[in-house]
XYZ file of C-alpha atoms in Angstrom:
567
model
C 41.776 -10.605 4.093
C 41.096 -12.683 0.940
C 37.679 -13.764 0.080
C 36.817 -17.081 1.596
C 34.510 -19.795 0.186
C 31.735 -19.037 2.552
C 31.363 -16.192 4.826
C 30.969 -16.410 8.595
C 28.183 -15.113 10.745
C 29.274 -11.681 11.438
C 26.900 -8.946 10.890
C 24.859 -8.968 7.530
C 26.244 -6.899 4.492
C 24.414 -3.506 4.164
C 22.386 -3.178 1.340
C 23.868 -1.444 -1.690
C 23.934 2.579 -1.618
C 21.569 3.827 -3.965
C 23.619 6.941 -4.690
C 26.742 4.760 -5.826
C 24.687 1.881 -7.105
C 21.678 3.447 -8.978
C 19.064 1.067 -9.623
C 15.593 1.224 -11.132
C 12.369 1.122 -8.829
C 8.951 0.151 -9.649
C 6.915 3.071 -10.594
C 3.912 1.900 -8.367
C 3.537 -0.760 -5.815
C 0.752 -2.471 -8.128
C 3.200 -2.860 -10.809
C 5.133 -5.099 -8.728
C 2.211 -7.164 -7.222
C 0.600 -7.488 -10.733
C 4.270 -8.686 -12.134
C 4.574 -11.367 -9.278
C 0.827 -12.667 -9.697
C 1.515 -12.645 -13.626
C 4.561 -14.649 -13.368
C 3.183 -17.271 -10.864
C -0.251 -17.437 -12.510
C 0.564 -19.050 -15.854
C -0.743 -21.699 -18.058
C 0.023 -24.560 -15.733
C -2.785 -23.154 -13.592
C -5.219 -23.687 -16.227
C -4.159 -27.221 -17.552
C -1.988 -28.710 -14.682
C -4.006 -28.196 -11.417
C -7.384 -29.297 -12.719
C -5.978 -32.405 -14.052
C -3.772 -33.377 -10.961
C -6.541 -32.691 -8.647
C -9.355 -35.004 -10.258
C -6.478 -37.717 -10.711
C -5.398 -37.259 -6.943
C -8.756 -37.569 -5.072
C -10.808 -34.463 -6.141
C -11.755 -32.523 -3.169
C -9.631 -34.750 -1.126
C -6.607 -33.641 -2.930
C -7.032 -30.080 -1.391
C -5.740 -31.186 2.034
C -2.277 -32.113 0.629
C -2.291 -29.296 -1.659
C -3.078 -26.754 1.228
C -0.480 -28.221 3.766
C 2.145 -28.100 1.068
C 1.452 -24.383 0.253
C 1.369 -23.739 4.068
C 4.474 -25.532 4.870
C 6.603 -25.504 1.658
C 5.588 -23.150 -1.134
C 4.594 -19.974 0.637
C 7.737 -19.770 3.112
C 10.010 -20.114 0.059
C 8.113 -17.541 -1.671
C 8.352 -15.128 1.353
C 12.026 -16.031 1.456
C 12.839 -15.391 -2.068
C 11.041 -11.916 -2.072
C 12.891 -10.950 1.197
C 16.218 -11.958 -0.229
C 15.804 -10.026 -3.380
C 14.435 -7.039 -1.456
C 17.415 -6.701 0.993
C 20.179 -7.332 -1.163
C 18.880 -5.616 -4.313
C 20.725 -7.678 -6.834
C 20.091 -10.677 -9.158
C 20.398 -14.554 -8.858
C 24.151 -14.600 -9.609
C 25.736 -11.799 -7.685
C 23.479 -12.256 -4.594
C 25.654 -15.334 -3.589
C 28.726 -13.070 -3.058
C 26.810 -11.629 0.051
C 25.240 -15.106 1.173
C 27.664 -17.796 0.554
C 30.257 -17.490 -2.586
C 30.543 -21.405 -2.877
C 26.977 -21.484 -3.768
C 27.363 -18.896 -6.714
C 26.932 -21.758 -9.095
C 23.117 -21.599 -8.254
C 22.700 -18.416 -9.980
C 24.222 -19.638 -12.993
C 22.109 -22.815 -13.063
C 18.968 -20.620 -12.462
C 19.901 -18.723 -15.584
C 20.635 -21.828 -17.633
C 17.085 -23.386 -16.577
C 15.418 -19.985 -17.573
C 16.902 -20.347 -21.203
C 15.549 -23.752 -21.436
C 12.061 -22.673 -20.303
C 12.140 -20.105 -22.906
C 13.190 -22.561 -25.679
C 9.818 -24.222 -25.217
C 7.391 -22.156 -23.168
C 7.158 -19.431 -25.776
C 6.417 -21.937 -28.551
C 3.200 -22.928 -26.715
C 2.256 -19.197 -26.521
C 3.021 -19.049 -30.334
C 0.508 -22.217 -30.735
C -1.934 -20.365 -28.883
C -1.414 -17.295 -31.171
C -1.947 -19.398 -34.268
C -5.382 -20.837 -32.752
C -6.261 -16.844 -31.913
C -5.623 -15.964 -35.611
C -7.621 -19.007 -36.699
C -10.540 -18.120 -34.187
C -11.556 -14.982 -36.514
C -13.811 -16.975 -38.804
C -17.585 -17.612 -38.999
C -17.037 -21.230 -38.459
C -14.161 -22.420 -36.286
C -11.719 -24.610 -38.485
C -11.930 -27.341 -35.827
C -15.446 -27.761 -35.683
C -15.848 -30.126 -38.595
C -14.255 -32.860 -40.585
C -14.642 -30.911 -44.033
C -11.135 -29.765 -44.148
C -8.196 -30.661 -46.412
C -6.004 -31.761 -43.415
C -8.631 -34.204 -42.015
C -8.451 -37.895 -42.609
C -11.065 -40.663 -42.837
C -10.538 -41.349 -38.921
C -12.002 -37.910 -38.205
C -15.291 -38.382 -36.398
C -17.455 -35.575 -35.339
C -19.827 -37.121 -32.734
C -20.231 -34.005 -30.397
C -23.916 -34.141 -29.609
C -24.791 -37.015 -32.115
C -26.132 -40.340 -31.167
C -25.844 -42.186 -34.417
C -21.949 -41.978 -34.763
C -19.746 -44.675 -33.709
C -16.572 -43.986 -32.043
C -13.793 -46.358 -32.289
C -10.240 -46.728 -30.990
C -9.042 -45.169 -34.369
C -11.470 -42.315 -34.377
C -10.190 -38.935 -34.019
C -12.038 -35.648 -33.217
C -12.075 -32.536 -35.551
C -10.257 -30.628 -32.768
C -7.562 -33.350 -32.414
C -7.025 -33.333 -36.125
C -6.771 -29.659 -36.388
C -3.995 -29.461 -33.432
C -1.883 -32.317 -34.581
C -2.404 -32.320 -38.486
C -3.041 -28.434 -39.266
C -1.265 -26.566 -36.180
C 1.684 -28.897 -35.777
C 1.560 -31.093 -38.887
C 2.967 -33.733 -36.771
C 2.343 -36.325 -39.458
C 5.321 -35.071 -41.369
C 7.652 -36.231 -38.358
C 8.814 -39.561 -37.867
C 9.951 -38.716 -34.195
C 12.777 -37.175 -32.585
C 15.243 -38.723 -34.964
C 13.135 -37.140 -38.012
C 11.709 -33.841 -36.721
C 11.608 -32.345 -40.368
C 11.667 -28.846 -41.359
C 10.361 -25.539 -39.841
C 6.621 -24.519 -39.886
C 6.877 -21.028 -41.185
C 3.519 -20.140 -39.869
C 4.634 -21.101 -36.121
C 8.052 -19.268 -36.942
C 5.911 -15.930 -37.799
C 3.847 -16.355 -34.596
C 6.955 -17.055 -32.451
C 8.708 -13.903 -33.978
C 5.676 -11.940 -32.998
C 5.698 -13.121 -29.648
C 9.420 -12.487 -28.963
C 8.791 -8.944 -30.636
C 6.227 -8.224 -27.753
C 8.601 -9.660 -25.335
C 11.393 -7.547 -26.342
C 9.535 -4.096 -26.259
C 8.159 -5.079 -22.919
C 11.389 -5.830 -21.488
C 13.969 -3.327 -23.155
C 13.530 -0.608 -20.674
C 13.234 -2.422 -17.586
C 10.594 -2.641 -15.023
C 9.464 1.035 -16.193
C 7.915 -0.721 -19.178
C 7.257 -4.292 -17.895
C 5.295 -2.966 -15.057
C 2.907 -1.074 -17.579
C 2.396 -3.984 -19.619
C 1.458 -6.401 -16.857
C -1.545 -3.891 -16.125
C -3.169 -5.619 -19.382
C -1.475 -9.075 -19.474
C -2.039 -9.894 -15.465
C -5.572 -8.456 -15.223
C -7.270 -9.609 -18.654
C -7.033 -13.363 -17.818
C -9.406 -12.937 -14.674
C -11.845 -11.097 -16.952
C -11.853 -13.967 -19.352
C -11.903 -16.485 -16.613
C -14.969 -15.028 -15.145
C -16.788 -14.742 -18.674
C -15.713 -18.375 -19.485
C -16.913 -19.638 -15.740
C -20.421 -17.870 -16.197
C -20.587 -19.490 -19.611
C -19.732 -22.730 -18.364
C -22.067 -22.710 -15.434
C -25.004 -22.123 -17.840
C -24.078 -25.342 -20.060
C -26.093 -28.651 -19.726
C -24.305 -31.020 -17.591
C -22.044 -28.619 -15.941
C -22.998 -29.692 -12.449
C -21.657 -33.120 -13.650
C -18.276 -31.638 -14.206
C -18.184 -29.827 -10.820
C -19.316 -32.857 -8.865
C -16.451 -34.833 -10.624
C -14.123 -32.286 -9.935
C -14.658 -31.810 -6.205
C -15.949 -35.338 -5.185
C -13.383 -36.480 -2.821
C -11.780 -39.768 -2.847
C -10.329 -40.241 0.459
C -8.404 -43.380 -0.194
C -5.943 -41.344 -2.287
C -4.595 -39.712 0.766
C -2.813 -42.858 1.615
C -0.777 -42.994 -1.732
C 2.546 -41.191 -1.249
C 2.268 -40.249 -5.159
C -0.530 -37.905 -4.249
C 1.511 -36.125 -1.693
C 4.330 -36.047 -4.089
C 2.188 -34.262 -6.878
C 0.559 -31.867 -4.520
C 4.191 -30.517 -3.218
C 5.459 -30.484 -6.976
C 2.356 -28.593 -7.947
C 2.642 -25.943 -5.358
C 6.312 -25.444 -5.974
C 6.034 -25.110 -9.600
C 3.129 -23.013 -9.449
C 4.455 -20.415 -6.912
C 7.803 -20.375 -8.570
C 10.654 -20.240 -6.033
C 14.021 -21.354 -7.541
C 13.404 -19.554 -10.983
C 15.213 -16.437 -9.748
C 12.122 -14.502 -10.694
C 11.048 -13.521 -7.269
C 14.513 -12.380 -6.580
C 14.908 -10.248 -9.610
C 11.554 -8.600 -9.235
C 11.697 -7.940 -5.549
C 15.153 -6.368 -6.033
C 13.516 -3.345 -7.535
C 11.487 -2.792 -4.365
C 12.059 0.000 -1.922
C 13.954 -1.230 1.054
C 11.071 -0.912 3.651
C 8.634 -2.280 1.505
C 6.213 -5.001 3.180
C 7.382 -8.116 1.230
C 5.802 -10.120 3.944
C 2.299 -9.084 3.074
C 3.141 -9.282 -0.505
C 4.090 -12.917 -0.369
C 0.888 -13.854 1.492
C -1.536 -11.917 -0.794
C 0.073 -12.924 -3.847
C 0.744 -16.397 -3.089
C -2.994 -16.698 -2.111
C -4.187 -15.111 -5.352
C -2.079 -17.868 -7.165
C -3.616 -20.685 -5.235
C -7.036 -19.380 -5.681
C -6.781 -18.872 -9.445
C -5.723 -22.607 -9.811
C -8.817 -23.581 -7.965
C -11.030 -21.221 -9.907
C -9.689 -22.503 -13.074
C -10.768 -26.094 -12.119
C -14.496 -24.883 -12.365
C -13.891 -23.091 -15.613
C -12.419 -26.513 -17.103
C -14.664 -28.807 -15.428
C -17.989 -27.168 -16.299
C -17.093 -27.528 -19.832
C -15.964 -31.060 -19.430
C -19.234 -31.704 -17.838
C -21.125 -30.279 -20.745
C -19.032 -32.527 -23.284
C -19.831 -35.528 -21.200
C -23.520 -34.805 -21.371
C -23.426 -34.148 -25.146
C -21.569 -37.260 -25.750
C -23.637 -39.444 -23.216
C -20.472 -40.581 -21.272
C -18.905 -40.312 -18.117
C -16.871 -36.985 -17.361
C -13.931 -39.223 -16.644
C -13.973 -40.333 -20.415
C -13.396 -36.741 -21.606
C -11.122 -35.641 -19.028
C -8.041 -37.939 -19.867
C -6.307 -35.342 -21.607
C -3.402 -33.378 -19.806
C -0.927 -30.587 -20.429
C -1.295 -28.660 -23.636
C -3.695 -31.054 -25.141
C -6.253 -29.981 -22.568
C -6.079 -26.319 -23.867
C -5.698 -27.126 -27.723
C -7.930 -30.210 -28.023
C -10.609 -30.804 -25.322
C -11.525 -27.271 -24.464
C -11.429 -25.998 -28.179
C -13.662 -28.941 -29.225
C -16.334 -27.782 -26.536
C -16.257 -24.123 -27.494
C -16.506 -25.074 -31.229
C -19.924 -26.616 -30.148
C -20.987 -23.640 -28.240
C -23.425 -20.643 -29.233
C -21.204 -17.691 -29.891
C -18.194 -20.171 -30.455
C -16.018 -17.708 -32.306
C -16.342 -15.068 -29.516
C -15.386 -17.652 -26.879
C -12.584 -18.922 -28.884
C -11.253 -15.500 -29.455
C -11.298 -14.601 -25.671
C -10.063 -18.143 -24.418
C -6.812 -17.984 -26.665
C -6.184 -14.206 -25.774
C -6.314 -15.384 -22.222
C -3.797 -18.138 -22.953
C -1.600 -15.611 -24.609
C -1.462 -13.379 -21.797
C -1.087 -15.889 -19.157
C 2.093 -17.163 -21.240
C 3.426 -13.647 -21.730
C 3.233 -12.773 -18.069
C 5.503 -15.905 -17.145
C 7.968 -15.166 -19.953
C 8.448 -11.585 -18.775
C 9.175 -12.809 -15.322
C 11.536 -15.858 -16.444
C 13.497 -13.464 -18.797
C 13.702 -10.701 -16.374
C 15.346 -13.043 -13.779
C 18.097 -13.877 -16.497
C 18.602 -10.212 -17.448
C 18.874 -8.873 -13.800
C 21.208 -11.748 -12.899
C 23.618 -11.184 -15.824
C 23.376 -7.351 -15.836
C 24.114 -7.082 -12.083
C 26.958 -9.771 -12.212
C 28.773 -7.685 -14.975
C 27.581 -3.960 -14.448
C 30.774 -2.439 -15.809
C 30.290 -4.505 -19.244
C 26.396 -3.980 -19.447
C 25.674 -0.741 -17.663
C 23.743 1.636 -20.132
C 23.427 -1.292 -22.789
C 20.234 -2.997 -21.492
C 18.679 -2.624 -25.011
C 21.399 -4.342 -26.595
C 21.524 -7.093 -23.913
C 17.810 -7.871 -24.115
C 17.930 -8.159 -27.732
C 20.770 -10.380 -27.757
C 19.151 -12.573 -25.068
C 15.723 -12.577 -27.128
C 17.846 -13.583 -30.235
C 19.275 -16.273 -28.234
C 15.868 -17.730 -27.101
C 14.579 -17.287 -30.399
C 17.262 -19.454 -32.099
C 17.051 -21.830 -29.290
C 13.504 -22.133 -30.170
C 13.623 -23.217 -33.747
C 13.768 -27.070 -33.200
C 10.436 -26.790 -31.396
C 8.931 -25.218 -34.450
C 9.494 -28.114 -36.641
C 6.989 -30.843 -37.661
C 8.125 -32.979 -34.772
C 8.564 -29.872 -32.489
C 5.818 -31.173 -29.836
C 8.035 -33.904 -29.212
C 10.884 -31.462 -28.341
C 8.647 -29.333 -26.395
C 7.595 -32.310 -24.171
C 11.238 -33.494 -23.777
C 12.258 -29.871 -22.584
C 9.374 -29.557 -20.367
C 9.883 -32.778 -18.757
C 13.763 -32.517 -18.185
C 14.787 -28.725 -18.830
C 13.023 -27.703 -15.597
C 11.956 -30.732 -13.681
C 13.840 -32.294 -11.070
C 16.776 -29.798 -11.838
C 14.852 -26.727 -10.664
C 13.772 -28.437 -7.322
C 17.175 -29.547 -6.550
C 18.160 -26.046 -7.256
C 15.678 -24.445 -4.753
C 16.570 -27.016 -2.241
C 20.362 -26.046 -2.152
C 19.122 -22.333 -2.118
C 16.944 -23.025 0.833
C 20.112 -24.982 2.504
C 22.480 -22.302 1.630
C 20.315 -19.479 3.079
C 19.158 -21.162 6.268
C 22.059 -23.276 7.169
C 25.192 -21.605 5.722
C 24.051 -17.824 5.741
C 22.318 -18.478 8.864
C 18.738 -18.334 9.920
C 19.517 -15.441 12.565
C 21.208 -13.288 10.197
C 18.500 -13.788 7.693
C 15.852 -12.904 10.196
C 18.107 -9.891 11.185
C 17.748 -8.517 7.599
C 14.088 -8.996 7.394
C 13.749 -7.163 10.661
C 16.022 -4.392 9.144
C 13.577 -4.168 6.132
C 10.088 -4.716 7.940
C 10.769 -3.726 11.414
C 9.676 -7.162 13.034
C 11.550 -10.655 13.082
C 9.936 -13.696 11.265
C 7.970 -15.894 13.677
C 9.019 -19.319 14.965
C 7.059 -21.016 12.105
C 8.565 -19.392 9.377
C 12.159 -20.143 10.898
C 11.128 -23.818 11.381
C 9.775 -24.026 7.439
C 13.183 -22.667 6.113
C 15.400 -24.506 8.229
C 13.723 -28.008 8.240
C 10.286 -28.506 6.944
C 10.651 -26.809 3.377
C 13.998 -28.616 2.655
C 12.457 -31.837 3.862
C 9.554 -31.456 1.609
C 11.879 -30.499 -1.512
C 14.186 -33.594 -0.781
C 11.078 -35.801 -0.643
C 9.836 -34.556 -4.268
C 13.392 -34.943 -5.816
C 14.023 -38.497 -4.455
C 10.559 -39.574 -5.123
C 10.763 -38.009 -8.922
C 14.247 -39.727 -9.464
C 13.077 -43.027 -8.366
C 9.694 -43.148 -10.027
C 10.184 -42.245 -13.975
C 7.092 -43.433 -15.974
C 7.574 -43.928 -19.851
C 7.539 -40.762 -21.768
C 5.025 -40.666 -24.398
C 3.046 -37.855 -26.532
C 0.132 -39.179 -28.657
C 0.845 -42.399 -30.019
C 4.813 -41.598 -29.909
C 6.973 -43.693 -27.284
C 10.202 -41.679 -26.519
C 13.169 -43.946 -27.305
C 15.780 -44.678 -24.564
C 18.344 -42.404 -26.353
C 16.031 -39.362 -25.825
C 15.460 -39.817 -21.929
C 19.228 -40.118 -21.586
C 19.600 -36.979 -23.736
C 16.725 -35.494 -21.395
C 18.551 -36.018 -18.196
C 21.816 -34.762 -19.624
C 19.803 -31.438 -20.276
C 18.636 -31.645 -16.800
C 22.119 -32.305 -15.454
C 23.595 -29.462 -17.559
C 22.239 -26.751 -15.474
C 22.720 -28.391 -11.988
C 26.454 -29.276 -12.721
C 27.264 -25.442 -12.621
C 26.583 -25.851 -8.824
C 29.336 -28.361 -7.790
C 31.781 -27.157 -10.590
C 31.773 -23.667 -9.426
C 32.164 -24.849 -5.692
C 35.158 -26.776 -6.579
C 36.500 -23.747 -8.609
C 35.916 -21.773 -5.441
C 37.775 -24.062 -3.157
C 40.721 -24.432 -5.508
C 41.233 -20.629 -6.207
C 40.506 -19.229 -2.841
C 43.568 -18.858 -0.971
C 44.092 -20.027 2.333
C 42.886 -22.951 4.341
C 39.363 -24.324 4.822
C 39.416 -22.560 8.139
C 38.689 -19.057 8.362
C 39.336 -16.494 11.351
C 35.845 -15.473 12.634
C 37.176 -13.042 15.329
C 40.396 -11.343 16.035
C 41.258 -14.461 18.506
C 42.620 -17.581 17.362
C 39.395 -19.522 17.724
C 38.549 -21.035 14.363
C 35.380 -22.317 12.749
C 35.128 -24.937 9.678
C 33.980 -22.861 6.909
C 31.154 -25.461 6.059
C 29.614 -24.337 9.509
C 29.929 -20.720 8.876
C 26.364 -19.686 9.359
C 25.486 -21.871 11.765
C 27.645 -20.549 14.549
């Protein structure tokens, strides 16, 4: 019988025979766990969670955050690990086994992975530039006595006789904007200017590290993560101890955890909690599928999902203490409220606010070096995972073409990512980074993971998926997990997607207001990945022979293909 758009509910396909389909395996179980933790724990844990937490009710925010993790993030985290481990293949060819008309999801995931690589590695390159600049007796962002400073530069940290105005800029802010980015040489997205050769060298070094970590597969990347996934925790602990001993640290902690229960009545708070947990754990990026596909068939992915997702969430919570002890110190030194120094978000928190505090600590050079080393390792882990998802998906889809040529394919992919990042290295590159961050992997990835959940739970069938899990683990997922996969998690994702599309605040960076045409371009970027899904569905329906009904048994009874997995 010719391949139909969506398979019906007969027995689940057997996993590939390792004798006829040789596949790499993790050398050690810990290699896999560290790779998953390294991907999930990224720069967003350090800058996004603390900001969202205090903006949405402090300690009260932990209630919606925990609920969204329990009913949304963790179930989908578990689902992706189980799918990857059972089918032992990447994000594109896996749909041949689940529901072929949804194969466009795999292509969409790969395109999103490329968009993320275009801007995310540039942020790591900024951290590398700071890391190099930290090797000096006096940190270059500690004073206003530098060639790049302007008359507006005001160093008022710990000084009572300095007047701060709306035009004042801290030395840390001017170092970031005028020295690292040189954004003053750009007029905006319509005039991004030339390439910063210093950042070009930093990005080249980053991609070189990434290439030699991924070129041999999980055998090499599994060893690298022993450093890149564990070092951040050592540094976080050091920074937490140092922050806790600073004057005013308690003010920051109180501000971070002080609950504002009225915030729980706001829909926006629940949307932020759901979005944060989904972006933090990372289902839908194809990374969990790829990493789990190199596991042994009977590995306990259920336990892995619980452990690694708990580590991720606890790391986000811990990062809040690291950030806010320092913000409390800054507020104490400036004699202002913590809220007045906690307004920065995103990269600005990591490249302006925190470095400014470090510059005024005893032993500033040491703390700057380990802080930016932590940022580099956090970023590299996530890059390893994101690109491995693309590599595994494409190589598994075209094994005849790419078998035995992994090194060349990885080199070609890294080259494409490097060339795609060039616009982010210009004088106006920060504007491009912001645009790609907002639209390259925003609503599109949430919509992708929504369709993925529906395809697995409704089309492939929750019973078939449960049988697959039982074949691997020896037990069937409980009622809680089935309810989350079938109804609760898809409902939460639909809620986030709709809310995000209806609420589009103006996009700004520093004093730059993004023009309307750039917002339209951003929507096109987001749509360019998601459009793969309906296009492939139409292609499959047009080119698949036969009617829209397929024979499920040898009898004449038929079932509409759309209901294939529900029967």
